[in-house]
């Protein structure tokens, strides 16, 4: 109870799709829900449906879908929104409950300053207008995990309004093109969280935990369909989705369910539904309650929340008693979109590579630390970090912080390649050994395995000549104009040198001997 929650309301985003041959083929932008969740290698159903896009057949009527998201995000704070009870995930049931949380008569709410500051910072990050005056309201409804019979929220005048979130989606066959998208944010409001109902089917009873409700993030999706140019359809609300993947699947299913229902002469009910992730479908929960059922009224025990900026801050005001919007703005960390833009401009990397570096916790810092210690070009470092290094992490399901290879070790390895001490293929062998043998340096591994490049030009000349004499047919193919023949000879020479000869040097020697 009274856990601090931010509720974001994203107004409906529209996209169109056509009904063809009994199936729905989407023609739309990726829904707002499919932003990066920070989880590696995930792709949603919504993203995959872009690949199957088809033009509608003549005579088919197009459908348009509208999706609005209500996002409940729990604030990272030490205590609850309206009480001093500690916030601790997975604490024993009802072990963190104050008198106010239990709704004992005579108890009053006390607003948590940290939660207000976090709400303002979130609003600034989402380009919202921060209201210098916001109000709290009571939202009345009866449920077992809400002992007061009402929830304190911000219905009439929330803390932040009229924001937007700009993001990019990678599209194309190789997902190598970033397309900009923007979703509107209608409002951000501080809201008291309810308790959690624990249903015991074996004993046919429900237990209530008033510590706080669900995990750190959950989303409700409001979905409707209509024909373009016609009034919006009746919407349904899919409740309590706790991952971006399930959210995308629920949206796709509900859109197709509504279309099928309408095309078969049925009607869409204004109802609340849940998503069964095992079956991949939505299920009805209850009829949608109208706004009037909540009997909103001003919260009598909380005065208006007043915020200031540097221009309106009262003279001589105690900094501990007021919240300065401009001061919070100065504390705002660099946003991911700004970081990605800097990476593209500074290192000349592709936009999709900047996304990959930021989507993995700790990967950007790893990349930047490598760049500080290596003379290799940014393009080469990016390739090694995103392909080789990240590939090894995924194979063993490790986080960046758990990697046996440090940024310094990778930087030293790339420096060996850069000064032509070892070949690229030998570098891969060294990296594999680094991964297996923590504590060894790249230079030690090169020396132990004798992987350094050949420096004896005369020996290389003799190897190239012997290779051509041993493979006259390949030489003949090369003289006839087969461009692949030279690669065959280079491979044979490198095999003879155990990968220690530089391919470019081998090619120069072969071409010189062939023309001589």
Short mmCIF file of C-alpha atoms in Angstrom, two decimals:
data_model
loop_
_atom_site.label_atom_id
_atom_site.label_comp_id
_atom_site.label_asym_id
_atom_site.label_seq_id
_atom_site.Cartn_x
_atom_site.Cartn_y
_atom_site.Cartn_z
CA UNK A 1 0.00 0.00 0.00
CA UNK A 2 1.03 3.54 -0.74
CA UNK A 3 4.00 2.39 -2.79
CA UNK A 4 5.18 5.23 -5.06
CA UNK A 5 3.95 4.80 -8.62
CA UNK A 6 4.25 6.98 -11.70
CA UNK A 7 1.45 6.52 -14.22
CA UNK A 8 2.14 7.57 -17.81
CA UNK A 9 -0.79 7.97 -20.14
CA UNK A 10 0.12 7.68 -23.82
CA UNK A 11 -2.75 8.69 -26.13
CA UNK A 12 -3.73 6.35 -28.92
CA UNK A 13 -1.37 5.82 -31.80
CA UNK A 14 -2.93 4.79 -35.10
CA UNK A 15 -1.78 2.48 -37.84
CA UNK A 16 -3.53 0.86 -40.74
CA UNK A 17 -3.62 -2.69 -42.05
CA UNK A 18 -5.62 -4.69 -44.54
CA UNK A 19 -7.69 -7.84 -44.27
CA UNK A 20 -6.64 -10.33 -46.96
CA UNK A 21 -7.61 -13.96 -47.39
CA UNK A 22 -8.87 -14.39 -43.85
CA UNK A 23 -5.64 -13.14 -42.23
CA UNK A 24 -4.55 -9.76 -40.93
CA UNK A 25 -1.47 -8.36 -42.63
CA UNK A 26 -0.26 -5.32 -40.80
CA UNK A 27 0.96 -2.17 -42.50
CA UNK A 28 2.00 0.01 -39.67
CA UNK A 29 4.71 1.54 -37.58
CA UNK A 30 5.91 -0.52 -34.66
CA UNK A 31 3.63 0.17 -31.68
CA UNK A 32 4.91 2.37 -28.91
CA UNK A 33 5.21 -0.61 -26.62
CA UNK A 34 8.01 -2.25 -28.57
CA UNK A 35 10.78 0.09 -27.45
CA UNK A 36 13.80 -1.50 -26.17
CA UNK A 37 13.19 -3.33 -23.04
CA UNK A 38 16.77 -3.81 -22.46
CA UNK A 39 16.54 -7.55 -23.01
CA UNK A 40 18.98 -9.15 -25.36
CA UNK A 41 17.88 -10.69 -28.63
CA UNK A 42 14.16 -10.17 -28.23
CA UNK A 43 11.84 -9.48 -31.12
CA UNK A 44 8.14 -8.99 -30.69
CA UNK A 45 5.28 -10.31 -32.76
CA UNK A 46 4.49 -6.74 -33.64
CA UNK A 47 7.93 -6.25 -35.14
CA UNK A 48 7.82 -9.50 -37.05
CA UNK A 49 4.49 -8.62 -38.63
CA UNK A 50 6.16 -5.81 -40.56
CA UNK A 51 7.83 -8.44 -42.74
CA UNK A 52 4.49 -9.88 -43.92
CA UNK A 53 3.03 -6.59 -45.06
CA UNK A 54 0.94 -6.84 -48.21
CA UNK A 55 -1.22 -4.43 -50.16
CA UNK A 56 -4.98 -4.95 -49.79
CA UNK A 57 -6.85 -6.58 -52.62
CA UNK A 58 -9.27 -4.51 -54.62
CA UNK A 59 -12.58 -4.29 -52.78
CA UNK A 60 -11.14 -5.10 -49.32
CA UNK A 61 -11.82 -2.52 -46.63
CA UNK A 62 -8.91 -1.31 -44.61
CA UNK A 63 -8.92 -1.27 -40.84
CA UNK A 64 -7.13 1.17 -38.56
CA UNK A 65 -6.15 0.40 -34.99
CA UNK A 66 -5.69 2.85 -32.13
CA UNK A 67 -3.59 1.85 -29.13
CA UNK A 68 -3.08 3.90 -25.98
CA UNK A 69 -0.81 2.77 -23.16
CA UNK A 70 -1.14 3.36 -19.42
CA UNK A 71 2.28 2.65 -17.91
CA UNK A 72 2.68 2.08 -14.17
CA UNK A 73 6.31 2.56 -13.15
CA UNK A 74 7.37 2.22 -9.52
CA UNK A 75 9.70 4.94 -8.30
CA UNK A 76 13.05 3.94 -6.87
CA UNK A 77 12.72 5.29 -3.32
CA UNK A 78 13.55 4.14 0.19
CA UNK A 79 10.06 4.72 1.56
CA UNK A 80 6.51 4.73 0.28
CA UNK A 81 4.65 7.58 -1.38
CA UNK A 82 2.50 8.63 1.59
CA UNK A 83 4.09 6.87 4.58
CA UNK A 84 7.50 6.26 6.11
CA UNK A 85 7.33 2.49 5.63
CA UNK A 86 10.37 1.01 3.95
CA UNK A 87 10.20 -0.18 0.34
CA UNK A 88 11.83 -3.55 -0.21
CA UNK A 89 11.00 -5.96 -3.03
CA UNK A 90 10.10 -9.53 -2.01
CA UNK A 91 9.90 -8.69 1.71
CA UNK A 92 7.77 -11.07 3.83
CA UNK A 93 4.04 -10.33 3.40
CA UNK A 94 2.71 -7.43 5.49
CA UNK A 95 6.12 -6.82 7.10
CA UNK A 96 6.39 -3.25 5.76
CA UNK A 97 3.00 -1.81 6.66
CA UNK A 98 2.43 1.41 8.62
CA UNK A 99 -0.82 2.46 10.29
CA UNK A 100 -1.57 4.62 7.24
CA UNK A 101 -0.91 1.72 4.86
CA UNK A 102 -3.44 -0.35 6.82
CA UNK A 103 -5.94 2.55 6.63
CA UNK A 104 -6.42 2.84 10.37
CA UNK A 105 -8.78 5.71 11.34
CA UNK A 106 -7.07 9.02 12.02
CA UNK A 107 -3.93 8.37 10.00
CA UNK A 108 -2.88 10.98 7.43
CA UNK A 109 -0.74 10.84 4.26
CA UNK A 110 2.67 12.56 4.18
CA UNK A 111 4.02 13.16 0.67
CA UNK A 112 7.48 11.72 -0.11
CA UNK A 113 9.79 14.46 -1.46
CA UNK A 114 12.00 11.98 -3.32
CA UNK A 115 8.98 10.70 -5.25
CA UNK A 116 8.01 14.22 -6.33
CA UNK A 117 11.56 14.92 -7.52
CA UNK A 118 11.59 11.63 -9.47
CA UNK A 119 8.26 12.51 -11.10
CA UNK A 120 9.59 15.92 -12.16
CA UNK A 121 12.78 14.37 -13.56
CA UNK A 122 10.73 11.81 -15.51
CA UNK A 123 8.55 14.58 -16.90
CA UNK A 124 11.60 16.56 -18.01
CA UNK A 125 13.14 13.48 -19.63
CA UNK A 126 9.90 12.96 -21.59
CA UNK A 127 9.79 16.62 -22.68
CA UNK A 128 6.66 17.31 -20.61
CA UNK A 129 5.36 20.61 -19.30
CA UNK A 130 5.74 20.53 -15.52
CA UNK A 131 2.74 21.96 -13.71
CA UNK A 132 3.84 24.27 -10.94
CA UNK A 133 0.57 23.46 -9.20
CA UNK A 134 -0.87 19.96 -9.17
CA UNK A 135 -3.65 18.36 -7.16
CA UNK A 136 -4.40 15.03 -5.52
CA UNK A 137 -7.71 13.21 -5.82
CA UNK A 138 -9.47 10.22 -4.33
CA UNK A 139 -10.49 7.48 -6.73
CA UNK A 140 -13.13 5.34 -5.04
CA UNK A 141 -13.54 1.65 -5.70
CA UNK A 142 -13.87 -1.44 -3.52
CA UNK A 143 -11.36 -4.23 -3.64
CA UNK A 144 -9.89 -6.42 -0.93
CA UNK A 145 -6.33 -5.10 -1.36
CA UNK A 146 -7.49 -1.47 -1.01
CA UNK A 147 -8.60 -1.22 2.63
CA UNK A 148 -9.35 2.51 2.53
CA UNK A 149 -11.90 2.03 -0.25
CA UNK A 150 -10.16 4.70 -2.34
CA UNK A 151 -6.83 5.33 -4.05
CA UNK A 152 -4.95 8.65 -3.94
CA UNK A 153 -4.08 9.76 -7.48
CA UNK A 154 -3.87 12.88 -9.67
CA UNK A 155 -6.91 12.85 -11.94
CA UNK A 156 -7.71 16.56 -12.44
CA UNK A 157 -4.32 18.29 -12.49
CA UNK A 158 -1.33 15.93 -12.71
CA UNK A 159 2.30 16.85 -12.11
CA UNK A 160 3.33 16.76 -15.82
CA UNK A 161 1.48 16.92 -19.16
CA UNK A 162 1.94 17.13 -22.94
CA UNK A 163 5.19 15.25 -23.41
CA UNK A 164 6.67 13.09 -26.13
CA UNK A 165 9.13 10.24 -26.53
CA UNK A 166 11.24 10.05 -29.68
CA UNK A 167 12.71 6.68 -30.55
CA UNK A 168 14.04 4.80 -33.56
CA UNK A 169 13.10 1.45 -35.07
CA UNK A 170 15.51 -0.66 -37.10
CA UNK A 171 13.82 -1.81 -40.33
CA UNK A 172 14.79 -3.48 -43.59
CA UNK A 173 15.86 -7.02 -44.41
CA UNK A 174 18.99 -6.75 -42.28
CA UNK A 175 17.37 -4.27 -39.86
CA UNK A 176 20.12 -1.87 -40.81
CA UNK A 177 18.05 1.27 -41.30
CA UNK A 178 16.88 3.35 -38.33
CA UNK A 179 13.50 5.07 -38.76
CA UNK A 180 12.49 7.82 -36.32
CA UNK A 181 9.19 7.54 -34.45
CA UNK A 182 7.49 9.74 -31.85
CA UNK A 183 4.80 8.86 -29.33
CA UNK A 184 2.85 11.46 -27.36
CA UNK A 185 2.67 11.39 -23.57
CA UNK A 186 -0.60 12.85 -22.30
CA UNK A 187 0.26 13.07 -18.64
CA UNK A 188 2.38 11.76 -15.79
CA UNK A 189 0.79 11.45 -12.38
CA UNK A 190 1.81 10.35 -8.91
CA UNK A 191 -0.41 7.56 -7.68
CA UNK A 192 -0.74 5.39 -4.60
CA UNK A 193 -0.25 1.71 -5.33
CA UNK A 194 -2.70 -0.87 -4.08
CA UNK A 195 -1.81 -4.02 -2.20
CA UNK A 196 -1.46 -7.44 -3.73
CA UNK A 197 -4.04 -10.23 -3.69
CA UNK A 198 -2.65 -13.74 -3.40
CA UNK A 199 -5.17 -16.34 -4.52
CA UNK A 200 -4.93 -19.77 -2.88
CA UNK A 201 -7.03 -22.07 -5.06
CA UNK A 202 -6.26 -25.11 -2.90
CA UNK A 203 -7.90 -23.56 0.16
CA UNK A 204 -10.35 -21.44 -1.83
CA UNK A 205 -9.21 -18.25 -0.18
CA UNK A 206 -7.49 -14.98 -1.04
CA UNK A 207 -4.73 -13.47 1.08
CA UNK A 208 -3.75 -9.80 0.97
CA UNK A 209 -0.21 -8.38 1.15
CA UNK A 210 -0.18 -4.63 1.88
CA UNK A 211 3.59 -4.20 1.39
CA UNK A 212 3.16 -3.12 -2.22
CA UNK A 213 1.84 -4.53 -5.48
CA UNK A 214 3.48 -5.99 -8.46
CA UNK A 215 6.98 -5.61 -9.87
CA UNK A 216 8.70 -2.49 -11.10
CA UNK A 217 6.74 -1.99 -14.32
CA UNK A 218 3.36 -2.95 -15.70
CA UNK A 219 1.32 -1.69 -18.62
CA UNK A 220 -2.39 -1.52 -19.48
CA UNK A 221 -3.16 -1.32 -23.22
CA UNK A 222 -6.34 0.27 -24.54
CA UNK A 223 -7.13 -1.04 -28.02
CA UNK A 224 -9.80 -0.33 -30.62
CA UNK A 225 -10.24 -0.74 -34.39
CA UNK A 226 -12.26 1.19 -36.96
CA UNK A 227 -12.45 1.87 -40.68
CA UNK A 228 -10.42 4.96 -41.70
CA UNK A 229 -12.65 8.01 -41.91
CA UNK A 230 -15.23 6.55 -39.53
CA UNK A 231 -15.67 7.16 -35.76
CA UNK A 232 -13.33 5.34 -33.42
CA UNK A 233 -14.39 1.90 -32.32
CA UNK A 234 -15.26 0.63 -28.84
CA UNK A 235 -12.06 0.01 -26.89
CA UNK A 236 -11.02 -2.80 -24.62
CA UNK A 237 -8.36 -2.61 -21.94
CA UNK A 238 -5.80 -5.40 -21.51
CA UNK A 239 -4.52 -5.18 -17.94
CA UNK A 240 -1.26 -5.82 -16.11
CA UNK A 241 1.17 -6.68 -18.90
CA UNK A 242 4.66 -6.95 -17.42
CA UNK A 243 6.98 -7.26 -20.44
CA UNK A 244 7.37 -5.53 -23.79
CA UNK A 245 7.13 -8.90 -25.54
CA UNK A 246 3.81 -9.84 -23.91
CA UNK A 247 2.51 -6.32 -24.54
CA UNK A 248 3.22 -6.58 -28.27
CA UNK A 249 1.66 -10.05 -28.46
CA UNK A 250 -1.44 -8.91 -26.57
CA UNK A 251 -1.89 -5.89 -28.85
CA UNK A 252 -1.55 -7.96 -32.02
CA UNK A 253 -3.96 -10.61 -30.77
CA UNK A 254 -6.57 -8.12 -29.57
CA UNK A 255 -6.51 -6.18 -32.85
CA UNK A 256 -7.11 -9.33 -34.87
CA UNK A 257 -9.76 -10.58 -32.42
CA UNK A 258 -11.73 -7.34 -32.72
CA UNK A 259 -11.53 -7.36 -36.52
CA UNK A 260 -12.71 -10.95 -36.67
CA UNK A 261 -15.58 -10.21 -34.26
CA UNK A 262 -16.77 -7.19 -36.26
CA UNK A 263 -16.47 -8.86 -39.66
CA UNK A 264 -18.57 -11.76 -38.41
CA UNK A 265 -21.40 -9.48 -37.30
CA UNK A 266 -20.49 -9.28 -33.62
CA UNK A 267 -19.83 -6.29 -31.42
CA UNK A 268 -16.93 -5.21 -29.23
CA UNK A 269 -17.70 -4.80 -25.55
CA UNK A 270 -16.16 -2.03 -23.47
CA UNK A 271 -14.50 -4.47 -21.09
CA UNK A 272 -11.32 -5.26 -19.22
CA UNK A 273 -9.34 -8.28 -20.41
CA UNK A 274 -6.24 -10.15 -19.32
CA UNK A 275 -3.53 -11.72 -21.48
CA UNK A 276 -2.74 -15.43 -21.14
CA UNK A 277 0.90 -15.62 -22.26
CA UNK A 278 0.82 -19.42 -22.46
CA UNK A 279 -2.17 -19.49 -24.82
CA UNK A 280 -1.22 -16.23 -26.52
CA UNK A 281 -4.73 -14.76 -26.26
CA UNK A 282 -6.74 -12.25 -24.21
CA UNK A 283 -9.52 -13.31 -21.85
CA UNK A 284 -12.47 -11.24 -20.50
CA UNK A 285 -12.18 -10.16 -16.86
CA UNK A 286 -15.03 -7.73 -16.16
CA UNK A 287 -17.15 -5.04 -17.76
CA UNK A 288 -15.31 -1.73 -18.00
CA UNK A 289 -16.24 0.61 -15.19
CA UNK A 290 -17.22 4.09 -16.27
CA UNK A 291 -15.32 7.08 -14.94
CA UNK A 292 -18.35 8.14 -12.88
CA UNK A 293 -18.16 4.89 -10.92
CA UNK A 294 -14.91 6.00 -9.33
CA UNK A 295 -16.56 9.09 -7.75
CA UNK A 296 -13.44 11.23 -8.01
CA UNK A 297 -13.16 13.93 -5.38
CA UNK A 298 -10.38 16.24 -4.12
CA UNK A 299 -8.11 14.61 -1.53
CA UNK A 300 -8.92 16.62 1.62
CA UNK A 301 -5.78 15.60 3.53
CA UNK A 302 -3.23 16.81 0.96
CA UNK A 303 -2.84 20.47 -0.05
CA UNK A 304 -2.00 21.44 -3.64
CA UNK A 305 1.53 20.46 -4.64
CA UNK A 306 3.46 23.64 -5.49
CA UNK A 307 6.70 23.59 -7.51
CA UNK A 308 8.98 26.46 -8.49
CA UNK A 309 11.61 27.39 -11.05
CA UNK A 310 14.50 29.76 -10.54
CA UNK A 311 12.41 32.74 -11.65
CA UNK A 312 9.47 32.05 -9.33
CA UNK A 313 11.39 30.77 -6.30
CA UNK A 314 10.44 32.88 -3.23
CA UNK A 315 13.25 35.00 -1.81
CA UNK A 316 14.84 33.41 1.23
CA UNK A 317 13.01 30.09 0.69
CA UNK A 318 14.45 27.06 2.50
CA UNK A 319 15.80 24.66 -0.20
CA UNK A 320 14.61 21.74 1.93
CA UNK A 321 11.04 23.01 1.87
CA UNK A 322 10.66 23.74 -1.87
CA UNK A 323 11.36 21.87 -5.10
CA UNK A 324 13.16 23.77 -7.88
CA UNK A 325 12.37 22.44 -11.37
CA UNK A 326 15.46 24.07 -12.90
CA UNK A 327 17.71 22.48 -10.30
CA UNK A 328 16.31 19.05 -11.15
CA UNK A 329 16.78 19.79 -14.85
CA UNK A 330 20.51 20.37 -14.21
CA UNK A 331 20.72 16.94 -12.54
CA UNK A 332 19.11 15.18 -15.47
CA UNK A 333 21.52 12.56 -16.87
CA UNK A 334 22.34 12.39 -20.56
CA UNK A 335 19.46 10.72 -22.35
CA UNK A 336 20.05 7.65 -24.56
CA UNK A 337 19.06 9.48 -27.74
CA UNK A 338 21.73 12.12 -27.09
CA UNK A 339 24.34 9.45 -26.32
CA UNK A 340 23.54 7.57 -29.53
CA UNK A 341 23.84 10.73 -31.60
CA UNK A 342 27.24 11.47 -30.04
CA UNK A 343 28.48 7.97 -30.82
CA UNK A 344 27.48 8.31 -34.47
CA UNK A 345 29.11 11.71 -34.79
CA UNK A 346 32.30 10.98 -32.85
CA UNK A 347 33.10 7.49 -34.10
CA UNK A 348 31.26 7.43 -37.41
CA UNK A 349 29.41 4.26 -36.45
CA UNK A 350 26.10 3.16 -37.91
CA UNK A 351 22.96 4.13 -35.93
CA UNK A 352 22.06 0.48 -35.34
CA UNK A 353 25.48 -0.08 -33.74
CA UNK A 354 24.86 2.79 -31.33
CA UNK A 355 21.58 1.10 -30.35
CA UNK A 356 23.35 -2.19 -29.72
CA UNK A 357 25.94 -0.56 -27.48
CA UNK A 358 23.27 1.09 -25.32
CA UNK A 359 20.87 -1.85 -25.20
CA UNK A 360 23.31 -4.05 -23.25
CA UNK A 361 24.03 -2.95 -19.69
CA UNK A 362 27.69 -1.99 -19.35
CA UNK A 363 28.55 -2.50 -23.03
CA UNK A 364 28.95 1.19 -23.84
CA UNK A 365 31.33 1.69 -20.92
CA UNK A 366 33.31 -1.38 -22.05
CA UNK A 367 33.56 0.02 -25.60
CA UNK A 368 34.66 3.44 -24.37
CA UNK A 369 37.33 1.95 -22.10
CA UNK A 370 38.73 -0.06 -25.02
CA UNK A 371 38.82 3.08 -27.15
CA UNK A 372 40.86 4.88 -24.46
CA UNK A 373 43.65 2.30 -24.60
CA UNK A 374 43.85 1.26 -28.25
CA UNK A 375 45.17 2.79 -31.44
CA UNK A 376 42.76 0.74 -33.55
CA UNK A 377 40.14 2.53 -35.62
CA UNK A 378 36.66 2.93 -34.04
CA UNK A 379 35.11 0.81 -36.78
CA UNK A 380 37.37 -2.13 -35.93
CA UNK A 381 36.76 -1.73 -32.18
CA UNK A 382 32.99 -1.60 -32.76
CA UNK A 383 33.15 -4.80 -34.80
CA UNK A 384 35.14 -6.65 -32.15
CA UNK A 385 32.91 -5.49 -29.29
CA UNK A 386 29.55 -6.15 -31.00
CA UNK A 387 30.45 -9.31 -32.89
CA UNK A 388 33.23 -11.19 -31.10
CA UNK A 389 32.92 -9.97 -27.51
CA UNK A 390 29.12 -9.78 -27.36
CA UNK A 391 28.85 -13.10 -29.19
CA UNK A 392 30.90 -14.85 -26.51
CA UNK A 393 28.77 -13.24 -23.79
CA UNK A 394 25.55 -14.48 -25.37
CA UNK A 395 26.89 -17.99 -25.88
CA UNK A 396 27.54 -18.32 -22.16
CA UNK A 397 24.63 -16.12 -21.01
CA UNK A 398 26.93 -13.71 -19.19
CA UNK A 399 26.55 -10.04 -18.37
CA UNK A 400 29.25 -7.58 -19.42
CA UNK A 401 30.36 -7.28 -15.78
CA UNK A 402 30.94 -11.06 -15.70
CA UNK A 403 33.27 -11.14 -18.72
CA UNK A 404 36.68 -12.78 -18.19
CA UNK A 405 38.12 -10.44 -20.84
CA UNK A 406 38.76 -6.89 -19.62
CA UNK A 407 38.69 -3.74 -21.80
CA UNK A 408 42.47 -3.41 -21.26
CA UNK A 409 43.06 -6.95 -22.54
CA UNK A 410 40.99 -6.40 -25.67
CA UNK A 411 42.70 -3.04 -26.27
CA UNK A 412 46.14 -4.71 -26.02
CA UNK A 413 45.02 -7.43 -28.45
CA UNK A 414 43.80 -4.84 -30.98
CA UNK A 415 47.09 -2.96 -30.63
CA UNK A 416 48.97 -6.14 -31.57
CA UNK A 417 46.86 -6.39 -34.73
CA UNK A 418 47.26 -2.67 -35.43
CA UNK A 419 51.06 -2.80 -35.43
CA UNK A 420 50.96 -6.02 -37.48
CA UNK A 421 52.46 -8.18 -34.74
CA UNK A 422 49.74 -10.79 -35.35
CA UNK A 423 47.13 -11.43 -38.03
CA UNK A 424 43.38 -11.01 -37.61
CA UNK A 425 42.84 -14.77 -37.57
CA UNK A 426 45.55 -15.19 -34.92
CA UNK A 427 43.84 -12.45 -32.90
CA UNK A 428 40.69 -14.58 -32.82
CA UNK A 429 42.72 -17.47 -31.40
CA UNK A 430 44.23 -15.17 -28.79
CA UNK A 431 40.78 -13.90 -27.81
CA UNK A 432 39.49 -17.45 -27.34
CA UNK A 433 42.48 -18.19 -25.10
CA UNK A 434 41.90 -14.97 -23.16
CA UNK A 435 38.33 -16.08 -22.54
CA UNK A 436 39.45 -19.46 -21.24
CA UNK A 437 42.62 -18.44 -19.39
CA UNK A 438 41.85 -15.48 -17.17
CA UNK A 439 45.03 -13.75 -15.99
CA UNK A 440 47.14 -14.16 -19.13
CA UNK A 441 47.93 -11.17 -21.33
CA UNK A 442 47.58 -11.20 -25.12
CA UNK A 443 51.36 -10.86 -25.50
CA UNK A 444 51.95 -13.91 -23.30
CA UNK A 445 49.49 -16.00 -25.31
CA UNK A 446 51.06 -14.90 -28.62
CA UNK A 447 54.51 -15.91 -27.35
CA UNK A 448 53.34 -19.26 -25.94
CA UNK A 449 51.51 -20.27 -29.11
CA UNK A 450 54.04 -18.67 -31.48
CA UNK A 451 51.34 -16.68 -33.27
CA UNK A 452 53.44 -13.63 -34.18
CA UNK A 453 53.61 -12.74 -37.86
CA UNK A 454 56.55 -13.95 -39.97
CA UNK A 455 59.28 -11.36 -40.36
CA UNK A 456 61.53 -13.48 -42.62
CA UNK A 457 60.83 -12.22 -46.16
CA UNK A 458 63.13 -14.78 -47.74
CA UNK A 459 61.37 -17.69 -46.02
CA UNK A 460 58.00 -16.32 -47.17
CA UNK A 461 59.31 -16.07 -50.75
CA UNK A 462 60.37 -19.73 -50.65
CA UNK A 463 57.01 -20.87 -49.19
CA UNK A 464 55.07 -19.02 -51.89
CA UNK A 465 57.23 -20.49 -54.65
CA UNK A 466 56.90 -24.01 -53.23
CA UNK A 467 53.13 -23.64 -52.94
CA UNK A 468 52.76 -22.60 -56.59
CA UNK A 469 54.96 -25.48 -57.72
CA UNK A 470 52.86 -27.94 -55.69
CA UNK A 471 49.56 -26.65 -57.13
CA UNK A 472 50.08 -26.00 -60.87
CA UNK A 473 46.35 -26.25 -61.66
CA UNK A 474 45.53 -23.38 -59.28
CA UNK A 475 48.27 -21.32 -60.90
CA UNK A 476 46.85 -22.16 -64.34
CA UNK A 477 43.36 -21.07 -63.22
CA UNK A 478 44.79 -17.81 -61.98
CA UNK A 479 46.55 -17.12 -65.28
CA UNK A 480 43.25 -17.83 -67.09
CA UNK A 481 41.61 -15.00 -65.14
CA UNK A 482 39.94 -16.83 -62.26
CA UNK A 483 40.05 -14.22 -59.43
CA UNK A 484 39.35 -16.85 -56.76
CA UNK A 485 42.53 -18.73 -57.51
CA UNK A 486 44.72 -16.14 -55.78
CA UNK A 487 42.69 -16.57 -52.58
CA UNK A 488 43.23 -20.31 -52.82
CA UNK A 489 46.99 -19.84 -53.00
CA UNK A 490 46.97 -17.35 -50.11
CA UNK A 491 45.06 -19.85 -47.99
CA UNK A 492 47.52 -22.61 -48.77
CA UNK A 493 50.50 -20.44 -47.84
CA UNK A 494 48.86 -19.32 -44.59
CA UNK A 495 48.13 -22.94 -43.72
CA UNK A 496 51.77 -23.76 -44.24
CA UNK A 497 52.77 -20.92 -41.90
CA UNK A 498 50.16 -21.88 -39.28
CA UNK A 499 48.43 -18.55 -39.86
CA UNK A 500 51.51 -16.50 -39.02
CA UNK A 501 51.91 -14.87 -42.45
CA UNK A 502 50.11 -11.64 -43.29
CA UNK A 503 47.62 -12.26 -46.16
CA UNK A 504 48.47 -8.91 -47.75
CA UNK A 505 52.19 -9.72 -47.72
CA UNK A 506 51.50 -13.18 -49.20
CA UNK A 507 49.44 -11.67 -52.00
CA UNK A 508 52.20 -9.18 -52.85
CA UNK A 509 54.79 -11.95 -53.04
CA UNK A 510 52.57 -14.22 -55.17
CA UNK A 511 51.71 -11.46 -57.64
CA UNK A 512 55.39 -10.50 -57.91
CA UNK A 513 56.45 -14.09 -58.59
CA UNK A 514 53.67 -14.65 -61.13
CA UNK A 515 54.61 -11.53 -63.06
CA UNK A 516 58.34 -12.26 -62.87
#
